[in-house]
C-alpha cells in the first residue's frame, strides 16, 4: 500500500458503502432512504483464520492489519510481506515473515461492550503493564475545533446515519477519519494506518463518536495515543483503566461542554468556553452509545 | 428462578450498576457524574467455557441463558438443571440434562456490528431457513405509546447514559425493559426471560434504542418475535434479512416520525401522526448507533 494523502476522509458518495432502500413513513407514504452496507470480512493471519468481522467494507487491508495489531497478533517489528484482499470471497489474508500461531489465544474470547466493540482475544489487559504514555499537551481550543470540524465533515453518518466515526488527529487537524458499522472496526482501521505507514502516535489525539468503554481506552493506550476524546459518555471500568495507564480521557463533548475524567495534567484550557458557538442540530444528533 | 413480576423495569438506583466519579468540566471546575459499571462475566455451558461478556452485571442468569439460546447452544426443549452464578469469580454456569459439546462451533467467530453486538458463533444465518413469523398486527398507536413510555421510564440511560435499552412489549405495554453496556446483552437477557419462563413470543414487539443491524434482526427472528422497532437507523443487510424472513422492521422512531422498511403488512396506522406530541429533549437524546 502506498501512503495515503492526509487528511484521509470518508467518501459518502462511494456507491459500495450505502444503498437506497424504499419503505413507508408514518403516514403510509412511500419514502426512500440511504442505509449503510454491512458485510462479513474474514481475516486470516498467514494460514490461520482469526475472525469474521461485520464491516461496512472500506479499507479492508487497514482493518485487518489494525485488528491483528490491536490483538497483539502482529508485533510492532513484524515484517508484513503481503496483504491480500479478495472481495469475491470476502477475505483478507495478512502474511508475515515471522511464522505465527495463535490457536490458543483465539480460544479465549471476550465480548466487549461499547458500540460494536466486538471481540478481544486473550487477556484484554495484555500489554498495558508498564505502559507509559507521552506527556504531550492537548489544548481545549484544539478539541473544540476538532469536534466542530469532524461533526460537519461530509460523512456516511450525515448521509445515512447508523454508523460510527473514529478520527486520528494531530493538534487541531483531523488526519484520518474512519467510519464503520462497528466502532471497533473504525478504530482498528486507524491502527492499521498507523502500523502500515509507521506513523508516530505520541503526538496524536483519538476522537470517537462512541462511548469511552474499557476496550476503547485499552486500544487507544496500546496504540500509544495519549489522548482520547468523545462526544459520548464513559463506563466506570473505562475511566479506571484510563487512570491506571495515565490516558487523558475527555467525554461528553457537546458544544462548549466537556468532562475530563482522567489525565487532566495534559489538558490546557486556552480558550473561554463561553466564546465557543453551540452545535447545529445535525451535529447534536451525533452522540451515541 | 421464580417468574418475575411484570413489568420488569430498570433499577437506576441499584448501587451495583453505576458509580460516582469526579472530574473537571470545560471551565476547570470539579464535577461529579454517574457512570455505568462494566464488568466481565464468563459464561459456561456445563463443562465448556463459551465466552466472556462485558456487561453492566444485572441479571447474569438471564444473560447466560439468553446468550446460549440465541447462539443455538440451548435448544427450546433443553432441560436446564441449574444456573449457578458466582459474583466472586464473575462466572455463570448453565447446566443441562443433555450432554453438550460445542468446541467446533466456538471456533467460528463473527464480530458483528451494531452496538456492542459482540460475538456470534457458527453460521449467523443458522436456523433462519424455513422460519415463519406469525401474522400478528402492530398498531402505530401502540408504537407511539411504547416509545413515549420507554423513553421517559426512569432508567440507567437517563441516570448515567452510555447504555443501551431493549424492551419486550405486548401491544402497547412494556413487559421487560433490559439495559446493558452491550446492546447484544440487553437482547440476550430478554431471550433468557422468554426461555426461562416459557413466555410466548408470537404476540410480542421488541423495541431497541440501537440500530437495526443484521444481528438484531436475526436474533429477533430466531426468538420468534414478529416486530422489531427502534429509534435508530438500519443497515442494508439488516433490512435484507428482515425482508427475507418477513420480520416487520420499523426504525427512526422520533416523535411522530418512523419508517417501515419491512413487513409493512402487519402495520396498522390507526392514529393520525399529527396528533402525536413531539419528544422532550431527554428522549430526543436517546438515539444511538
Coordinates of C-alpha atoms in Angstrom, one line a residue:
Chain A
X1 CA 0.0 0.0 0.0
X2 CA 1.3 3.4 -0.8
X3 CA 1.0 6.0 1.9
X4 CA -2.4 7.8 1.8
X5 CA -2.8 11.5 1.3
X6 CA -3.8 13.2 4.5
X7 CA -6.4 14.1 5.6
X8 CA -7.9 10.7 4.8
X9 CA -11.7 11.5 4.9
X10 CA -14.9 9.5 4.5
X11 CA -16.3 9.2 1.0
X12 CA -20.1 9.3 1.4
X13 CA -20.5 9.2 -2.3
X14 CA -18.9 5.8 -2.6
X15 CA -21.7 3.6 -4.0
X16 CA -20.3 0.4 -2.4
X17 CA -20.9 1.8 1.1
X18 CA -24.6 2.8 1.1
X19 CA -27.7 1.5 -0.6
X20 CA -31.0 3.3 -1.4
X21 CA -34.0 1.4 0.1
X22 CA -37.7 2.1 -0.2
X23 CA -40.2 1.9 2.6
X24 CA -43.1 3.8 4.0
X25 CA -43.3 6.6 6.6
X26 CA -45.7 7.2 9.4
X27 CA -48.3 8.5 7.0
X28 CA -48.0 5.5 4.7
X29 CA -46.3 7.5 2.1
X30 CA -43.5 5.8 0.2
X31 CA -40.1 7.0 1.3
X32 CA -36.6 6.3 0.1
X33 CA -33.5 6.5 2.3
X34 CA -29.8 5.6 2.3
X35 CA -28.7 2.8 4.6
X36 CA -25.1 1.7 5.2
X37 CA -23.8 -1.6 3.9
X38 CA -22.8 -4.3 6.4
X39 CA -20.8 -7.3 5.1
X40 CA -18.7 -10.0 6.5
X41 CA -14.9 -9.9 6.2
X42 CA -12.9 -12.9 7.3
X43 CA -9.4 -12.1 8.5
X44 CA -6.6 -14.5 8.2
X45 CA -3.1 -14.3 9.6
X46 CA -0.9 -16.4 7.4
X47 CA -2.6 -19.9 7.5
X48 CA -4.9 -19.2 10.4
X49 CA -8.5 -17.9 10.2
X50 CA -8.7 -15.4 13.0
X51 CA -12.1 -13.8 12.9
X52 CA -15.0 -12.7 10.7
X53 CA -15.9 -9.0 11.2
X54 CA -19.1 -7.4 10.1
X55 CA -17.9 -4.2 8.4
X56 CA -19.1 -1.5 6.0
X57 CA -16.4 -2.8 3.7
X58 CA -14.0 0.1 3.0
X59 CA -10.2 -0.2 3.8
X60 CA -10.2 -4.0 4.4
X61 CA -6.4 -4.1 4.4
X62 CA -6.2 -1.4 7.2
X63 CA -8.9 -3.2 9.1
X64 CA -7.1 -6.5 9.0
X65 CA -3.7 -5.0 9.9
X66 CA -5.2 -2.9 12.7
X67 CA -7.3 -5.7 14.1
X68 CA -4.3 -8.0 14.3
X69 CA -2.1 -5.3 15.7
X70 CA -4.6 -4.3 18.4
X71 CA -4.9 -8.0 19.3
X72 CA -1.1 -8.3 19.7
X73 CA -1.0 -10.9 16.9
X74 CA 1.1 -8.5 14.8
X75 CA 4.2 -7.2 16.6
X76 CA 5.5 -3.6 16.1
X77 CA 8.5 -5.1 14.3
X78 CA 6.7 -7.7 12.3
X79 CA 7.5 -7.5 8.6
X80 CA 4.3 -7.8 6.6
X81 CA 5.1 -9.5 3.3
X82 CA 1.6 -9.2 1.8
X83 CA -1.9 -8.2 2.5
X84 CA -4.2 -10.0 0.0
X85 CA -7.9 -8.9 -0.1
X86 CA -10.4 -10.8 -2.1
X87 CA -13.8 -9.1 -2.3
X88 CA -15.3 -12.1 -4.1
X89 CA -14.9 -14.4 -1.1
X90 CA -14.8 -11.5 1.4
X91 CA -11.5 -12.4 3.0
X92 CA -8.2 -10.6 3.7
X93 CA -5.0 -12.5 4.4
X94 CA -2.1 -10.9 6.2
X95 CA 1.2 -12.6 5.5
X96 CA 4.3 -12.0 7.7
X97 CA 7.9 -13.0 7.6
X98 CA 7.6 -14.4 11.1
X99 CA 5.8 -17.7 11.5
X100 CA 2.6 -17.1 13.5
X101 CA 0.4 -19.4 15.6
X102 CA -2.4 -18.1 17.8
X103 CA -4.6 -21.2 18.1
X104 CA -4.6 -20.9 21.9
X105 CA -5.1 -17.2 22.1
X106 CA -8.1 -17.4 19.8
X107 CA -9.7 -19.8 22.2
X108 CA -10.2 -17.1 24.9
X109 CA -12.8 -14.7 23.6
X110 CA -14.2 -11.6 25.3
X111 CA -17.4 -10.0 24.0
X112 CA -16.6 -6.4 24.8
X113 CA -19.2 -3.7 25.4
X114 CA -19.0 -0.3 23.8
X115 CA -20.6 0.2 20.4
X116 CA -19.9 -2.9 18.4
X117 CA -16.7 -3.3 20.3
X118 CA -16.8 -6.9 19.3
X119 CA -14.2 -9.5 20.2
X120 CA -11.0 -9.4 22.1
X121 CA -8.8 -12.4 22.2
X122 CA -6.7 -13.4 25.1
X123 CA -6.3 -11.2 28.1
X124 CA -7.8 -7.7 27.5
X125 CA -5.2 -6.1 29.7
X126 CA -2.3 -7.7 27.9
X127 CA 0.5 -5.3 27.2
X128 CA -0.9 -2.5 29.4
X129 CA 1.5 -3.2 32.3
X130 CA 4.4 -0.8 32.5
X131 CA 3.0 1.2 29.5
X132 CA 4.0 4.9 29.7
X133 CA 2.1 7.4 27.6
X134 CA 4.0 10.6 26.5
X135 CA 3.4 13.8 28.4
X136 CA 2.1 15.8 25.5
X137 CA -0.3 18.7 25.8
X138 CA -3.8 19.0 24.5
X139 CA -5.5 22.4 24.2
X140 CA -9.2 22.9 24.7
X141 CA -9.1 25.1 21.6
X142 CA -7.9 22.1 19.5
X143 CA -10.7 19.9 20.9
X144 CA -13.4 22.5 20.1
X145 CA -12.1 22.9 16.6
X146 CA -11.8 19.2 16.0
X147 CA -15.3 18.4 17.3
X148 CA -16.8 21.2 15.1
X149 CA -14.9 20.1 12.0
X150 CA -15.5 16.4 12.4
X151 CA -19.2 16.8 13.0
X152 CA -19.7 18.9 9.9
X153 CA -17.3 17.0 7.6
X154 CA -19.4 15.2 4.9
X155 CA -19.6 11.6 6.2
X156 CA -21.6 8.4 5.9
X157 CA -23.1 9.3 9.3
X158 CA -24.5 12.6 7.9
X159 CA -25.5 10.7 4.7
X160 CA -27.1 7.6 6.1
X161 CA -26.6 7.5 9.9
X162 CA -26.3 4.3 11.9
X163 CA -22.6 4.3 11.7
X164 CA -19.6 5.2 14.0
X165 CA -16.7 7.5 13.4
X166 CA -13.2 7.5 14.8
X167 CA -10.7 10.1 13.9
X168 CA -6.9 10.3 14.3
X169 CA -6.0 13.9 14.9
X170 CA -2.8 16.0 15.4
X171 CA -3.3 19.1 17.4
X172 CA -6.4 20.7 15.8
X173 CA -6.2 18.8 12.5
X174 CA -8.1 15.6 11.6
X175 CA -5.7 13.3 9.8
X176 CA -7.6 10.0 9.3
X177 CA -11.4 9.9 9.7
X178 CA -12.7 6.3 9.6
X179 CA -16.3 5.2 9.8
X180 CA -17.8 1.7 10.2
X181 CA -20.9 -0.1 11.4
X182 CA -18.7 -1.4 14.1
X183 CA -16.9 1.3 16.1
X184 CA -14.1 -1.2 16.9
X185 CA -13.6 -1.6 13.1
X186 CA -13.2 2.2 12.7
X187 CA -10.5 2.2 15.5
X188 CA -8.8 -0.9 14.0
X189 CA -8.6 0.8 10.6
X190 CA -6.8 3.7 12.2
X191 CA -4.4 1.3 14.0
X192 CA -3.8 -0.3 10.6
X193 CA -2.9 3.1 9.0
X194 CA -0.5 3.8 11.9
X195 CA 1.1 0.4 11.6
X196 CA 1.3 0.2 7.8
X197 CA 2.8 3.7 7.3
X198 CA 4.8 3.8 10.5
X199 CA 3.1 6.9 11.8
X200 CA 4.1 8.0 15.3
X201 CA 1.3 8.0 17.8
X202 CA 2.7 10.0 20.6
X203 CA 1.6 13.4 19.3
X204 CA -1.9 12.3 18.3
X205 CA -5.4 12.6 19.7
X206 CA -8.1 10.0 19.0
X207 CA -11.6 11.3 18.7
X208 CA -14.6 8.9 18.6
X209 CA -18.3 9.3 18.3
X210 CA -18.9 6.4 20.7
X211 CA -18.6 5.7 24.3
X212 CA -15.3 5.5 26.2
X213 CA -15.5 1.9 27.3
X214 CA -12.7 -0.3 28.6
X215 CA -11.9 -1.6 25.1
X216 CA -11.7 1.9 23.6
X217 CA -9.4 3.0 26.4
X218 CA -7.3 -0.1 26.1
X219 CA -6.9 0.1 22.4
X220 CA -6.0 3.8 22.4
X221 CA -3.4 3.2 25.1
X222 CA -1.9 0.2 23.3
X223 CA -1.7 2.3 20.1
X224 CA 0.4 4.7 22.2
X225 CA -2.0 7.6 21.7
X226 CA -2.1 9.7 24.9
X227 CA -5.4 11.5 24.4
X228 CA -8.9 10.1 23.8
X229 CA -11.9 12.4 23.3
X230 CA -15.5 11.6 22.6
X231 CA -19.0 13.1 22.2
X232 CA -20.4 10.3 24.3
X233 CA -20.1 9.1 27.9
X234 CA -17.9 6.8 29.9
X235 CA -18.1 3.4 31.6
X236 CA -16.6 3.0 35.1
X237 CA -14.0 0.5 34.0
X238 CA -13.0 2.6 31.1
X239 CA -12.3 5.5 33.5
X240 CA -10.5 3.2 35.9
X241 CA -8.1 1.8 33.2
X242 CA -7.5 5.3 31.7
X243 CA -6.4 6.5 35.2
X244 CA -4.2 3.4 35.7
X245 CA -2.4 4.0 32.4
X246 CA -2.4 7.8 32.6
X247 CA -4.5 8.2 29.4
X248 CA -6.2 11.6 29.1
X249 CA -10.0 10.9 28.7
X250 CA -12.3 13.6 27.7
X251 CA -16.0 12.8 27.1
X252 CA -19.5 14.3 26.7
X253 CA -18.1 16.9 24.3
X254 CA -21.1 18.9 23.1
X255 CA -20.7 22.5 22.0
X256 CA -18.8 24.3 24.8
X257 CA -19.2 21.4 27.3
X258 CA -16.9 18.6 28.0
X259 CA -15.8 16.5 31.0
X260 CA -12.2 15.3 31.7
X261 CA -12.1 12.2 33.9
X262 CA -8.5 11.2 33.5
X263 CA -5.1 12.6 32.6
X264 CA -6.1 16.2 33.5
X265 CA -2.4 17.2 33.6
X266 CA -2.2 17.1 29.8
X267 CA -5.1 19.4 29.3
X268 CA -4.6 23.2 28.8
X269 CA -7.7 25.2 28.7
X270 CA -6.6 28.0 26.4
X271 CA -10.0 29.4 25.3
X272 CA -13.0 30.7 27.1
X273 CA -15.8 28.1 26.7
X274 CA -18.4 30.9 26.6
X275 CA -16.8 32.0 23.3
X276 CA -17.5 28.6 21.7
X277 CA -20.5 28.5 19.4
X278 CA -23.2 25.9 20.2
X279 CA -23.7 22.9 17.9
X280 CA -26.1 22.8 15.0
X281 CA -28.9 20.2 15.1
X282 CA -27.1 17.7 12.8
X283 CA -24.0 17.6 15.0
X284 CA -26.2 17.3 18.1
X285 CA -27.6 14.1 16.8
X286 CA -24.1 12.6 16.6
X287 CA -24.0 11.4 20.2
X288 CA -24.3 7.7 20.6
X289 CA -23.8 4.8 23.0
Chain B
X1 CA -35.7 -18.7 39.3
X2 CA -39.2 -17.7 40.1
X3 CA -41.1 -15.9 37.4
X4 CA -40.5 -12.1 37.6
X5 CA -43.3 -9.7 38.2
X6 CA -44.1 -7.7 35.0
X7 CA -43.3 -5.1 34.0
X8 CA -39.7 -5.8 34.8
X9 CA -38.1 -2.4 34.7
X10 CA -34.6 -0.9 35.1
X11 CA -33.5 0.0 38.6
X12 CA -31.3 3.1 38.2
X13 CA -31.0 3.3 42.0
X14 CA -29.2 -0.1 42.2
X15 CA -25.7 0.9 43.6
X16 CA -24.0 -2.0 41.8
X17 CA -24.8 -0.6 38.4
X18 CA -23.4 2.9 38.5
X19 CA -20.5 4.7 40.2
X20 CA -20.0 8.3 41.0
X21 CA -16.8 9.6 39.5
X22 CA -15.2 13.0 39.9
X23 CA -13.6 15.0 37.1
X24 CA -13.4 18.6 35.8
X25 CA -15.6 20.3 33.3
X26 CA -14.7 22.7 30.4
X27 CA -14.2 25.6 32.9
X28 CA -11.9 23.5 35.1
X29 CA -14.5 23.3 37.8
X30 CA -14.7 20.0 39.7
X31 CA -17.7 18.0 38.5
X32 CA -19.2 14.6 39.6
X33 CA -21.2 12.3 37.4
X34 CA -22.6 8.8 37.4
X35 CA -21.0 6.3 35.1
X36 CA -22.3 2.8 34.4
X37 CA -20.4 -0.2 35.5
X38 CA -18.8 -2.6 33.0
X39 CA -17.5 -5.9 34.2
X40 CA -16.6 -9.3 32.7
X41 CA -18.9 -12.3 33.0
X42 CA -17.7 -15.7 31.8
X43 CA -20.4 -18.0 30.6
X44 CA -20.1 -21.7 30.8
X45 CA -22.4 -24.4 29.3
X46 CA -21.9 -27.4 31.5
X47 CA -18.1 -28.1 31.4
X48 CA -17.3 -25.8 28.5
X49 CA -16.3 -22.1 28.8
X50 CA -18.2 -20.4 26.0
X51 CA -17.4 -16.7 26.2
X52 CA -16.6 -13.8 28.4
X53 CA -19.1 -10.9 28.1
X54 CA -18.5 -7.3 29.2
X55 CA -21.8 -6.5 31.0
X56 CA -23.2 -4.0 33.4
X57 CA -23.8 -7.0 35.7
X58 CA -27.5 -7.3 36.4
X59 CA -29.5 -10.5 35.5
X60 CA -26.4 -12.6 34.8
X61 CA -28.6 -15.8 34.8
X62 CA -30.9 -14.4 32.1
X63 CA -27.9 -13.1 30.2
X64 CA -26.2 -16.5 30.2
X65 CA -29.4 -18.4 29.2
X66 CA -30.4 -15.9 26.5
X67 CA -26.9 -15.8 25.1
X68 CA -26.7 -19.6 24.8
X69 CA -30.3 -19.8 23.5
X70 CA -29.6 -17.1 20.8
X71 CA -26.4 -19.0 19.8
X72 CA -28.4 -22.2 19.4
X73 CA -26.4 -23.9 22.1
X74 CA -29.5 -24.3 24.2
X75 CA -32.4 -25.9 22.4
X76 CA -36.0 -24.9 23.0
X77 CA -36.7 -28.3 24.7
X78 CA -33.5 -28.4 26.7
X79 CA -34.0 -29.0 30.4
X80 CA -31.9 -26.6 32.4
X81 CA -31.0 -28.3 35.7
X82 CA -29.1 -25.4 37.2
X83 CA -27.9 -21.8 36.6
X84 CA -25.1 -21.1 39.0
X85 CA -23.8 -17.5 39.3
X86 CA -20.7 -16.7 41.3
X87 CA -20.1 -13.0 41.5
X88 CA -16.8 -13.5 43.3
X89 CA -15.2 -15.1 40.2
X90 CA -17.6 -13.5 37.8
X91 CA -18.9 -16.7 36.2
X92 CA -22.2 -18.2 35.4
X93 CA -22.6 -21.9 34.7
X94 CA -25.6 -23.2 32.9
X95 CA -26.2 -26.9 33.4
X96 CA -28.4 -29.0 31.2
X97 CA -29.8 -32.6 31.3
X98 CA -28.5 -33.0 27.7
X99 CA -24.8 -33.5 27.3
X100 CA -23.5 -30.5 25.3
X101 CA -20.3 -30.1 23.2
X102 CA -19.8 -27.0 21.1
X103 CA -16.0 -27.0 20.7
X104 CA -16.2 -26.8 17.0
X105 CA -18.9 -24.2 16.8
X106 CA -17.0 -21.9 19.2
X107 CA -14.1 -22.0 16.7
X108 CA -16.0 -20.0 14.1
X109 CA -16.5 -16.5 15.4
X110 CA -18.1 -13.5 13.9
X111 CA -17.6 -10.0 15.2
X112 CA -20.9 -8.4 14.5
X113 CA -21.6 -4.8 14.0
X114 CA -24.5 -3.0 15.7
X115 CA -24.0 -1.5 19.1
X116 CA -21.8 -3.9 21.0
X117 CA -23.3 -6.8 19.1
X118 CA -20.3 -8.8 20.0
X119 CA -19.8 -12.3 19.0
X120 CA -21.8 -14.8 17.1
X121 CA -20.6 -18.4 16.9
X122 CA -21.1 -20.6 13.9
X123 CA -23.2 -19.6 11.0
X124 CA -25.1 -16.4 11.7
X125 CA -27.9 -17.4 9.4
X126 CA -28.3 -20.8 11.2
X127 CA -31.9 -21.6 11.9
X128 CA -33.4 -18.8 9.7
X129 CA -34.3 -21.1 6.8
X130 CA -37.9 -22.0 6.7
X131 CA -38.6 -19.8 9.7
X132 CA -42.2 -18.4 9.5
X133 CA -43.1 -15.5 11.8
X134 CA -46.8 -15.1 12.9
X135 CA -49.1 -12.7 11.1
X136 CA -49.9 -10.6 14.1
X137 CA -50.9 -6.9 13.8
X138 CA -49.0 -4.0 15.2
X139 CA -50.7 -0.6 15.6
X140 CA -49.0 2.7 15.2
X141 CA -50.8 3.9 18.3
X142 CA -49.0 1.1 20.3
X143 CA -45.6 2.1 18.9
X144 CA -46.1 5.8 19.7
X145 CA -47.2 4.9 23.3
X146 CA -44.4 2.5 23.8
X147 CA -41.7 4.9 22.5
X148 CA -43.1 7.7 24.8
X149 CA -43.3 5.4 27.8
X150 CA -39.9 3.7 27.4
X151 CA -38.1 7.0 26.8
X152 CA -39.5 8.5 29.9
X153 CA -39.3 5.5 32.2
X154 CA -36.6 6.0 34.9
X155 CA -33.6 4.1 33.5
X156 CA -29.8 3.9 33.8
X157 CA -29.7 5.7 30.4
X158 CA -31.5 8.7 31.9
X159 CA -29.3 8.4 35.1
X160 CA -25.9 7.8 33.6
X161 CA -26.2 7.5 29.8
X162 CA -23.7 5.4 27.7
X163 CA -26.0 2.4 27.8
X164 CA -28.5 0.6 25.6
X165 CA -32.0 -0.5 26.2
X166 CA -34.1 -3.3 24.7
X167 CA -37.7 -3.8 25.7
X168 CA -40.0 -6.7 25.2
X169 CA -43.5 -5.4 24.7
X170 CA -47.0 -6.7 24.2
X171 CA -49.3 -4.4 22.3
X172 CA -48.8 -1.0 24.0
X173 CA -47.3 -2.4 27.3
X174 CA -43.6 -2.7 28.0
X175 CA -43.1 -6.1 29.8
X176 CA -39.4 -6.5 30.2
X177 CA -37.0 -3.5 29.9
X178 CA -33.4 -4.5 30.0
X179 CA -30.3 -2.3 29.7
X180 CA -26.7 -3.1 29.3
X181 CA -23.4 -1.6 28.1
X182 CA -23.6 -4.1 25.3
X183 CA -26.9 -3.9 23.4
X184 CA -26.5 -7.6 22.5
X185 CA -26.5 -8.3 26.2
X186 CA -29.8 -6.5 26.7
X187 CA -31.3 -8.6 23.9
X188 CA -29.9 -11.8 25.3
X189 CA -31.3 -11.0 28.8
X190 CA -34.7 -10.7 27.2
X191 CA -34.2 -14.0 25.3
X192 CA -33.3 -15.5 28.7
X193 CA -36.5 -14.3 30.3
X194 CA -38.5 -15.8 27.4
X195 CA -36.7 -19.1 27.6
X196 CA -36.6 -19.4 31.4
X197 CA -40.3 -18.6 31.9
X198 CA -41.6 -20.1 28.7
X199 CA -43.2 -16.9 27.5
X200 CA -44.7 -17.0 24.1
X201 CA -43.0 -14.6 21.6
X202 CA -45.6 -14.6 18.8
X203 CA -47.7 -11.7 20.2
X204 CA -44.7 -9.6 21.2
X205 CA -42.9 -6.5 19.9
X206 CA -39.2 -5.9 20.5
X207 CA -38.1 -2.3 20.9
X208 CA -34.5 -1.2 21.0
X209 CA -32.6 2.0 21.3
X210 CA -29.9 0.8 18.9
X211 CA -29.6 0.2 15.2
X212 CA -31.3 -2.5 13.3
X213 CA -28.3 -4.4 12.2
X214 CA -28.2 -7.9 10.8
X215 CA -27.6 -9.4 14.2
X216 CA -30.5 -7.6 15.8
X217 CA -32.8 -8.7 13.0
X218 CA -31.5 -12.3 13.2
X219 CA -31.8 -12.6 17.0
X220 CA -35.4 -11.1 16.9
X221 CA -36.5 -13.5 14.2
X222 CA -34.9 -16.5 16.0
X223 CA -36.7 -15.5 19.2
X224 CA -39.9 -15.7 17.2
X225 CA -40.8 -12.1 17.7
X226 CA -42.5 -10.7 14.6
X227 CA -42.0 -7.0 15.1
X228 CA -38.8 -5.0 15.8
X229 CA -38.9 -1.3 16.4
X230 CA -36.1 1.2 17.0
X231 CA -35.3 4.9 17.5
X232 CA -32.2 4.4 15.4
X233 CA -31.5 3.5 11.8
X234 CA -30.9 0.4 9.7
X235 CA -28.1 -1.4 7.9
X236 CA -28.6 -2.7 4.4
X237 CA -28.1 -6.3 5.4
X238 CA -30.4 -5.9 8.4
X239 CA -33.2 -4.8 6.0
X240 CA -32.4 -7.6 3.5
X241 CA -32.7 -10.3 6.1
X242 CA -35.8 -8.8 7.7
X243 CA -37.5 -8.9 4.2
X244 CA -36.3 -12.5 3.7
X245 CA -37.8 -13.7 6.9
X246 CA -40.8 -11.4 6.9
X247 CA -40.0 -9.5 10.1
X248 CA -41.6 -6.2 10.5
X249 CA -38.9 -3.6 10.9
X250 CA -39.7 -0.1 12.0
X251 CA -36.9 2.4 12.6
X252 CA -36.0 6.0 13.1
X253 CA -38.9 6.4 15.6
X254 CA -38.8 10.0 16.8
X255 CA -41.9 11.8 17.9
X256 CA -44.5 11.3 15.2
X257 CA -42.0 10.1 12.6
X258 CA -41.0 6.5 11.8
X259 CA -40.0 4.4 8.8
X260 CA -41.2 0.9 8.0
X261 CA -38.7 -1.0 5.7
X262 CA -40.0 -4.5 6.0
X263 CA -43.2 -6.4 7.0
X264 CA -45.5 -3.5 6.2
X265 CA -48.4 -5.9 6.0
X266 CA -48.5 -6.2 9.9
X267 CA -48.6 -2.5 10.4
X268 CA -52.0 -0.8 11.0
X269 CA -51.8 3.0 11.1
X270 CA -54.7 3.7 13.5
X271 CA -53.8 7.2 14.6
X272 CA -53.1 10.5 12.9
X273 CA -49.3 11.2 13.3
X274 CA -50.1 14.9 13.5
X275 CA -51.9 14.2 16.8
X276 CA -48.8 12.7 18.4
X277 CA -46.8 15.1 20.7
X278 CA -43.2 15.7 19.9
X279 CA -40.4 14.3 22.1
X280 CA -38.9 16.2 25.0
X281 CA -35.2 16.9 24.9
X282 CA -34.2 13.9 27.1
X283 CA -36.0 11.4 24.9
X284 CA -34.5 13.1 21.8
X285 CA -31.1 12.2 23.1
X286 CA -31.9 8.6 23.2
X287 CA -30.9 7.9 19.6
X288 CA -27.7 5.9 19.1
X289 CA -25.7 3.8 16.7

